[in-house]
Short mmCIF file of C-alpha atoms in Angstrom, two decimals:
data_model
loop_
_atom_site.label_atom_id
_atom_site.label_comp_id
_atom_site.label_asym_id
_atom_site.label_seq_id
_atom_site.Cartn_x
_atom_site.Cartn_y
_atom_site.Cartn_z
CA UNK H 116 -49.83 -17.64 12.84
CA UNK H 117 -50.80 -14.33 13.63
CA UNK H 118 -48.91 -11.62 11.55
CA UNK H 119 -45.96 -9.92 13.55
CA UNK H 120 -45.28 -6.84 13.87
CA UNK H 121 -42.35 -7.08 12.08
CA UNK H 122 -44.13 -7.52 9.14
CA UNK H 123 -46.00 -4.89 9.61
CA UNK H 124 -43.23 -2.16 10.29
CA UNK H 125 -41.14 -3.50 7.08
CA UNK H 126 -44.38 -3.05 5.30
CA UNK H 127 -43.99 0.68 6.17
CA UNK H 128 -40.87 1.55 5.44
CA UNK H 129 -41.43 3.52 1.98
CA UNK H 130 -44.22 5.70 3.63
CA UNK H 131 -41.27 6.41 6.56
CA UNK H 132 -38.15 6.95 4.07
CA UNK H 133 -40.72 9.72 2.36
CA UNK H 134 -41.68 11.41 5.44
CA UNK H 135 -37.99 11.29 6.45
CA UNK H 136 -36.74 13.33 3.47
CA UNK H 137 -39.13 15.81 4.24
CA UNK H 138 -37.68 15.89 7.25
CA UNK H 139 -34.36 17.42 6.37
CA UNK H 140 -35.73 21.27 5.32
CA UNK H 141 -36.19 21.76 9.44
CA UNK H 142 -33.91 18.69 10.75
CA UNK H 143 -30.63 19.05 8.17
CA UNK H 144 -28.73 22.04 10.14
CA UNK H 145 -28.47 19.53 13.16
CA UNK H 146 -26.69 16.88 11.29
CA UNK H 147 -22.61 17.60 10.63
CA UNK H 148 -22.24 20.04 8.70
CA UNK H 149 -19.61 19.96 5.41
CA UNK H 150 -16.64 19.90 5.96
CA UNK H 151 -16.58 18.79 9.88
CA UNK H 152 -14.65 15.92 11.09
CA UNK H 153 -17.47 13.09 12.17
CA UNK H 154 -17.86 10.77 14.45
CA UNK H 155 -21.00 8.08 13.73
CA UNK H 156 -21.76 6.18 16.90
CA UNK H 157 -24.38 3.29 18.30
CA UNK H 158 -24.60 -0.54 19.07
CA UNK H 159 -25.76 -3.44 16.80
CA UNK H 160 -27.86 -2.30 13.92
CA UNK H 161 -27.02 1.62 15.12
CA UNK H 162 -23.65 0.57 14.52
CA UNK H 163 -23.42 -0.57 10.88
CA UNK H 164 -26.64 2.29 9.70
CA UNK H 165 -23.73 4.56 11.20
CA UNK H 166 -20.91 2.57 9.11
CA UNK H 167 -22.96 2.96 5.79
CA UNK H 168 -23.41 6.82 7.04
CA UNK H 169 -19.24 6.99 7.02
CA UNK H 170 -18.80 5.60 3.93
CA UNK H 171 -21.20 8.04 2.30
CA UNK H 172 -20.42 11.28 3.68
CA UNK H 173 -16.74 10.69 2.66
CA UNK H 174 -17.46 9.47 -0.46
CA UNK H 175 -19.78 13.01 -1.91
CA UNK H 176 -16.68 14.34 -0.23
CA UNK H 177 -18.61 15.56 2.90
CA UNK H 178 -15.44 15.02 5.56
CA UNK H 179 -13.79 12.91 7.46
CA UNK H 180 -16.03 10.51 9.10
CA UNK H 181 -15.81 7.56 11.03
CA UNK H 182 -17.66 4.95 12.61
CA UNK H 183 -17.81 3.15 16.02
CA UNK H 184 -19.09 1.02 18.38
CA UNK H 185 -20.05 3.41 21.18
CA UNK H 186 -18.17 1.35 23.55
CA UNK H 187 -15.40 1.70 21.25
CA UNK H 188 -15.19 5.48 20.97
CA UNK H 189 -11.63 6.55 20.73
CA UNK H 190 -11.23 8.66 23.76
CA UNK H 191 -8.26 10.68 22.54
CA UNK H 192 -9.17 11.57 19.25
CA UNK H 193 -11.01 14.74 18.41
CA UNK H 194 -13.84 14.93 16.27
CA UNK H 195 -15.87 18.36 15.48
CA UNK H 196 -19.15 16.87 15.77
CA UNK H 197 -19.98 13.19 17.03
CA UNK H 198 -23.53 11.71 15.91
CA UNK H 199 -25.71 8.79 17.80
CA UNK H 200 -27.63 6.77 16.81
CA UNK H 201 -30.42 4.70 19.15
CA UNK H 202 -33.86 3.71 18.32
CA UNK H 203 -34.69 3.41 21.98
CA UNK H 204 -32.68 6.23 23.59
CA UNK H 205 -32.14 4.00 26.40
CA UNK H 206 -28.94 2.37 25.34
CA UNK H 207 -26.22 2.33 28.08
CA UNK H 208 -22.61 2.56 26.59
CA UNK H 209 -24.29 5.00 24.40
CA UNK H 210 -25.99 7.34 26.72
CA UNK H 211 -22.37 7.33 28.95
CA UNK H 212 -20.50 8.12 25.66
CA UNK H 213 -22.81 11.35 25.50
CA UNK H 214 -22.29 12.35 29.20
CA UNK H 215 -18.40 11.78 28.79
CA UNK H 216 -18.60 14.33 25.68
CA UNK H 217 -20.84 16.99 27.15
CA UNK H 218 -18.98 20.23 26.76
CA UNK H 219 -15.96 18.98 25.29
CA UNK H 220 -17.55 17.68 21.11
CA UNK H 221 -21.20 18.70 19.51
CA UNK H 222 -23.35 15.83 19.62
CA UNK H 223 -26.46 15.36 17.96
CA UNK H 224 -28.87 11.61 18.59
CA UNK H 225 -31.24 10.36 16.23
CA UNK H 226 -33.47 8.76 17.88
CA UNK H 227 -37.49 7.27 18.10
CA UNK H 228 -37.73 7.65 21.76
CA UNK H 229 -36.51 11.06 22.88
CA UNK H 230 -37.50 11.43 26.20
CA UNK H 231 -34.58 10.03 28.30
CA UNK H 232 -31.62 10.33 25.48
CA UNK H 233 -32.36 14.13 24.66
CA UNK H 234 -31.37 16.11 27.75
CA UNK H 235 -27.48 13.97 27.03
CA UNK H 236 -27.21 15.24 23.45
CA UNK H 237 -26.70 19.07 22.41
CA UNK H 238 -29.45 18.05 19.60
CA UNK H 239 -31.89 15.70 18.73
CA UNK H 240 -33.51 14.88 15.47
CA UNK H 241 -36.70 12.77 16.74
CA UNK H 242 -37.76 10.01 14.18
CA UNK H 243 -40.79 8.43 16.82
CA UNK H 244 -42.79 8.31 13.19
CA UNK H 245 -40.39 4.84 12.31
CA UNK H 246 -40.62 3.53 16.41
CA UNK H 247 -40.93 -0.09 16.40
CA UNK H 248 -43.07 -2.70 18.81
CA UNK H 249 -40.67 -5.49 17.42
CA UNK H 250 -37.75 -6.16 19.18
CA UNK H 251 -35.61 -6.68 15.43
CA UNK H 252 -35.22 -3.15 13.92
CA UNK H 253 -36.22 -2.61 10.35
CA UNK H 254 -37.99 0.75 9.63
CA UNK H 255 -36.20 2.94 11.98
CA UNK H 256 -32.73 1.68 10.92
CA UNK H 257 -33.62 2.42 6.99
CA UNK H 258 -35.21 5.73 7.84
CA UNK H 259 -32.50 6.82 9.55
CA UNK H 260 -30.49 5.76 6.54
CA UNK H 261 -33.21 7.53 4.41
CA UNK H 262 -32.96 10.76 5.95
CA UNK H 263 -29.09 10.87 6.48
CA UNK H 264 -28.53 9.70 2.68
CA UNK H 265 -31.21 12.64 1.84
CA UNK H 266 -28.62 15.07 3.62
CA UNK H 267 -25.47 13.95 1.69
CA UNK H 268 -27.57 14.89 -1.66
CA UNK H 269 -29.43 11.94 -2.60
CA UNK H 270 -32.60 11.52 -4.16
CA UNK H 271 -34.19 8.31 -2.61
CA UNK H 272 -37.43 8.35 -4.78
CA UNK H 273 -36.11 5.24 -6.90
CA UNK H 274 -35.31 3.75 -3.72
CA UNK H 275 -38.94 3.79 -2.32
CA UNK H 276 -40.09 2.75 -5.51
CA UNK H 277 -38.29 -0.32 -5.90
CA UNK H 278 -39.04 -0.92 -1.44
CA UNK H 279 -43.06 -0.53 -2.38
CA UNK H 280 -42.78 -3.05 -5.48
CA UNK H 281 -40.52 -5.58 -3.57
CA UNK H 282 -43.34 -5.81 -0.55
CA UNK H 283 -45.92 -7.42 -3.05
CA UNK H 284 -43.74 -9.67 -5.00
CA UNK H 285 -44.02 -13.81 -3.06
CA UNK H 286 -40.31 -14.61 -1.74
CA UNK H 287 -38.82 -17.35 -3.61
CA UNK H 288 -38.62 -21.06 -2.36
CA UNK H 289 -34.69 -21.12 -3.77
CA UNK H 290 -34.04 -18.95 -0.75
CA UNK H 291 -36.56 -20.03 2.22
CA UNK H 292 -34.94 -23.54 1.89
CA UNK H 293 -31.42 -22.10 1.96
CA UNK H 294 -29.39 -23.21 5.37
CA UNK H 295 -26.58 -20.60 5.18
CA UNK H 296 -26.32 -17.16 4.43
CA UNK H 297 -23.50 -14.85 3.70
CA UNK H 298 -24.09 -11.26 2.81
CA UNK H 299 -21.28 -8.62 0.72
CA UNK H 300 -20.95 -5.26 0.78
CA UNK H 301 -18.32 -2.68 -1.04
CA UNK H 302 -18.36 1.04 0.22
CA UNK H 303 -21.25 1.68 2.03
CA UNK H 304 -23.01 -1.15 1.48
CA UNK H 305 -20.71 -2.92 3.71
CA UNK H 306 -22.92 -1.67 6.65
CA UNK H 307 -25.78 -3.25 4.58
CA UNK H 308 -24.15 -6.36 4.62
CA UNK H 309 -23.58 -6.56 8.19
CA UNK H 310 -26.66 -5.60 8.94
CA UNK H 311 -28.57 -8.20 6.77
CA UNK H 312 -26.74 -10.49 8.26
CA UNK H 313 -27.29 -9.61 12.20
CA UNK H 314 -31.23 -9.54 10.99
CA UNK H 315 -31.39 -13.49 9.93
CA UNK H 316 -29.20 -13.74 12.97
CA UNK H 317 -31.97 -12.67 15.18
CA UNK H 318 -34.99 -13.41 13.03
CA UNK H 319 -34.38 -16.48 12.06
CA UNK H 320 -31.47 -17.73 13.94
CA UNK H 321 -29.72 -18.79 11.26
CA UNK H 322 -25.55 -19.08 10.08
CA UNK H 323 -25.01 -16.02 8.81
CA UNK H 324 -21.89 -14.46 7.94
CA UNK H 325 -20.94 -10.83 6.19
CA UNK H 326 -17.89 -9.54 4.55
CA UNK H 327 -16.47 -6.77 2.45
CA UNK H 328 -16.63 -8.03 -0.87
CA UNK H 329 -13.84 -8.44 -1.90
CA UNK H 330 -12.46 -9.97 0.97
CA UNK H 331 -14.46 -13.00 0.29
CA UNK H 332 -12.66 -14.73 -1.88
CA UNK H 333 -9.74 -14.56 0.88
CA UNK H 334 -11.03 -17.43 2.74
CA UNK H 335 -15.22 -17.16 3.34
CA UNK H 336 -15.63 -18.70 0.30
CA UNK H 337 -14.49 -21.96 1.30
CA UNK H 338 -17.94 -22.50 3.09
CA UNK H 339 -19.84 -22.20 -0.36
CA UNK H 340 -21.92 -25.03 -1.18
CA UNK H 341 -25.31 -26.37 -2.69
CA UNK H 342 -27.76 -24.87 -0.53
CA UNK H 343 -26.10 -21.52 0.75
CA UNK H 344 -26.66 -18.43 -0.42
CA UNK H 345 -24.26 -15.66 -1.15
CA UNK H 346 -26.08 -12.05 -1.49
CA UNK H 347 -23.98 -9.50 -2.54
CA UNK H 348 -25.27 -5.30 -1.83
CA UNK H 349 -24.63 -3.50 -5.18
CA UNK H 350 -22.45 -4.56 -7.88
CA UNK H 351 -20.26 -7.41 -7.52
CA UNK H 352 -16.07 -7.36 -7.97
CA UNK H 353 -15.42 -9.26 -11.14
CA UNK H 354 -15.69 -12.47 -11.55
CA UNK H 355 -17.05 -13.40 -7.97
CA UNK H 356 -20.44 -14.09 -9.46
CA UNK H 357 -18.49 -16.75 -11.26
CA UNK H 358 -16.15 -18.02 -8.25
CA UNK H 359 -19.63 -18.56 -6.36
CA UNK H 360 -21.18 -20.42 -9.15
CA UNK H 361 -18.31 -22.69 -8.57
CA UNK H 362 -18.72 -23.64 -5.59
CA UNK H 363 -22.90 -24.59 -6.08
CA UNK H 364 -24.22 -21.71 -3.79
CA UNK H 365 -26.72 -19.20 -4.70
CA UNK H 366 -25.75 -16.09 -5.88
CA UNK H 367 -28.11 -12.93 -5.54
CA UNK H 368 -27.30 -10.04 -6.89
CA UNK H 369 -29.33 -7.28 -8.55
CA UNK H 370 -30.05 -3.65 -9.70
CA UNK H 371 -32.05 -2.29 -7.09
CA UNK H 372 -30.73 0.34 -4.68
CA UNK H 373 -28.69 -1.14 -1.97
CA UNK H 374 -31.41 0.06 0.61
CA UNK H 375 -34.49 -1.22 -1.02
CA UNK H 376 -32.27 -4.88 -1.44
CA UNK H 377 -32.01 -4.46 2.36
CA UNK H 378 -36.03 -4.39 1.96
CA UNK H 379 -35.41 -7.56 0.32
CA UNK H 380 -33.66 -9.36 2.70
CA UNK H 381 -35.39 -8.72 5.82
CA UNK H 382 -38.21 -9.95 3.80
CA UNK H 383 -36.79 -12.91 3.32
CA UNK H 384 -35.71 -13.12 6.99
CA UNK H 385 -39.24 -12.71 7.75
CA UNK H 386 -40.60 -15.71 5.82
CA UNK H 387 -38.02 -18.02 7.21
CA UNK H 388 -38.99 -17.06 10.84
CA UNK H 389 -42.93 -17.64 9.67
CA UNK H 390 -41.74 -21.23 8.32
CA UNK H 391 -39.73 -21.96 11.75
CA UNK H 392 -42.53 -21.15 13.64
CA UNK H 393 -40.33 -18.38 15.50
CA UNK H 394 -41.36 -15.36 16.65
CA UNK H 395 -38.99 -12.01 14.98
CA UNK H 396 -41.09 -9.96 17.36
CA UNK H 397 -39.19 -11.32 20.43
CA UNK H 398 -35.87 -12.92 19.24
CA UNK H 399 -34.28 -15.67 21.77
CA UNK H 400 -32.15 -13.95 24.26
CA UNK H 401 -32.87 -10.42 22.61
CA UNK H 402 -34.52 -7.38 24.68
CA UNK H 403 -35.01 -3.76 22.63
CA UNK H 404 -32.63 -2.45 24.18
CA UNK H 405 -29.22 -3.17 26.33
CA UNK H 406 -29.51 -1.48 29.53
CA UNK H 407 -26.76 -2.07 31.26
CA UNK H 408 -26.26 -2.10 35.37
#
C-alpha cells in the first residue's frame, strides 16, 4: 500500500511544533492577552485543541477561559477576546460565529488556509507551514497546540524530543490487535483524550470512547475486557491502573508529555488503518471541511 499522507504529515510534526514556537516573538501579541476573559472556539478536532487551550491558560493563571463548539457559542455572555480555531478556514458555523461578533468581541483565527477566514477575524495568526492533504488532522492540530502552549510559558523542547524518538520506534502488536479503545484525560489532557479518540474514530473506524479520568470508574469501566485498551494522557488517579488490570484490558500509561503521547496514538491509529486496508487520507463519510448550505 502506498504510504498516506497521513503518515507523512505525523512524521512532521516535531519540525512544525519548532517552527511554531518561533512563531510567537511576531505572532504572541495577537493571541489573548493576560488577564482577558477567553473564549476558545472550532468544530471536531478545533474543538477539543481549543478545550486543552482552556484548561491551560487557566491553570498558569492566564484568565478565564472557556471552550466551545462554535455552534454552541453562548450568545449572551461576554468575553474580551474570542479565539478560532480552523485548519481550513472554510468551516461554516465557524465563519458565521465570526460575522455575528464583528464589532461587538476581538477575535483572532488560527488557521492554515487564510484566504477566505481572514477578512471575518480582526486577526489572523497563519500556520499554512502544518496544512494538511489528509482529510484526518494531525500536524496542524498539535502545532496549534505547540504554539499556544509556547504562549502560556512552556518550553516544548522535551516534547519534540520525545515526538522525534516515538516516530522510529515499531508500534506494538498488543495494541494493533486491540478491538476497543478508550482514551483518559485530567486537566488539559482531557482535550487529548477526546481527540485521540475522534482520530481512531475516523482512521480506523474503530469503538472508541474518551472520558475525564476520573469519571471512568463511574460507569465506562464496565466495558473493560481482554482485548481493549484503556490509554490514559498523563498521570493516572490512584489506583485506576489497578481497577483496569481487573478487568483484563490494557492499560497504557507513560511519562512522555501528553502531546508527544498524542504522537503516539495517532501512530497507532495509523497502523491499524494500514492493517484494515483503509485509507486515513479519505475517512468514510468525512470531507476536510463542513461547509454547510
Amino acid at each position: 500500500m502506498t504510504r498516506s499522507f497521513m503518515a507523512d504529515e505525523i512524521a512532521s510534526q516535531p519540525a512544525c511544533w519548532r517552527q511554531a514556537a518561533k512563531l510567537i516573538h511576531s505572532a504572541g501579541d495577537r493571541l489573548p492577552a493576560k488577564g482577558a476573559s477567553v473564549a476558545v472556539v472550532g468544530c471536531g478536532t478545533s474543538r477539543y485543541i481549543g478545550e486543552c487551550y482552556a484548561a491551560l491558560r487557566e491553570a498558569a493563571g492566564l484568565g478565564h477561559t472557556d471552550a466551545f463548539a462554535a455552534s454552541e457559542f453562548p450568545g449572551r455572555r461576554r468575553y474580551d477576546h474570542v479565539l478560532a480555531i480552523s485548519r481550513s478556514g472554510t468551516t461554516t458555523e465557524v465563519l458565521h460565529l465570526l460575522e455575528w461578533l464583528r464589532g461587538v468581541t476581538p477575535t483572532t483565527v488560527i488557521t492554515a488556509v487564510p484566504r477566505e477566514i481572514g477578512d471575518r477575524a480582526d486577526t489572523v495568526i497563519d500556520l499554512s507551514f502544518s496544512d494538511e492533504r489528509s482529510v484526518v488532522q494531525t500536524r496542524f492540530a498539535t502545532t496549534t497546540l505547540a504554539l499556544l502552549r509556547t504562549h502560556t510559558g512552556e518550553d516544548l523542547a522535551k516534547a519534540t524530543a520525545e515526538a522525534e524518538m516515538l516516530l522510529v520506534e515499531p508500534v506494538p502488536d498488543r495494541v494493533r490487535t486491540a478491538s476497543q479503545f478508550t482514551f483518559l484525560g485530567t486537566g488539559w489532557t482531557i482535550g487529548l483524550a477526546h481527540e485521540a479518540a475522534l482520530k481512531f474514530r475516523e482512521a480506523t473506524l474503530s469503538w472508541t470512547e474518551s472520558y475525564p479520568a476520573w469519571e471512568y470508574r463511574h460507569g465506562p469501566i464496565s466495558i473493560g475486557e481482554p482485548g481493549r485498551v484503556t490509554w490514559m494522557f498523563g498521570k493516572p488517579p490512584p489506583g485506576l491502573a489497578e481497577d483496569v488490570a481487573k478487568t483484563g484490558a490494557l492499560f497504557i500509561e507513560s511519562a512522555l508529555d501528553p502531546l508527544a503521547d498524542l504522537v503516539r496514538a495517532q501512530l497507532v491509529a495509523a497502523a491499524i488503518a494500514t492493517d484494515r486496508g483503509l485509507d486515513p487520507d479519505s475517512p468514510r463519510n468525512l470531507t476536510r471541511s463542513v461547509v454547510l448550505r
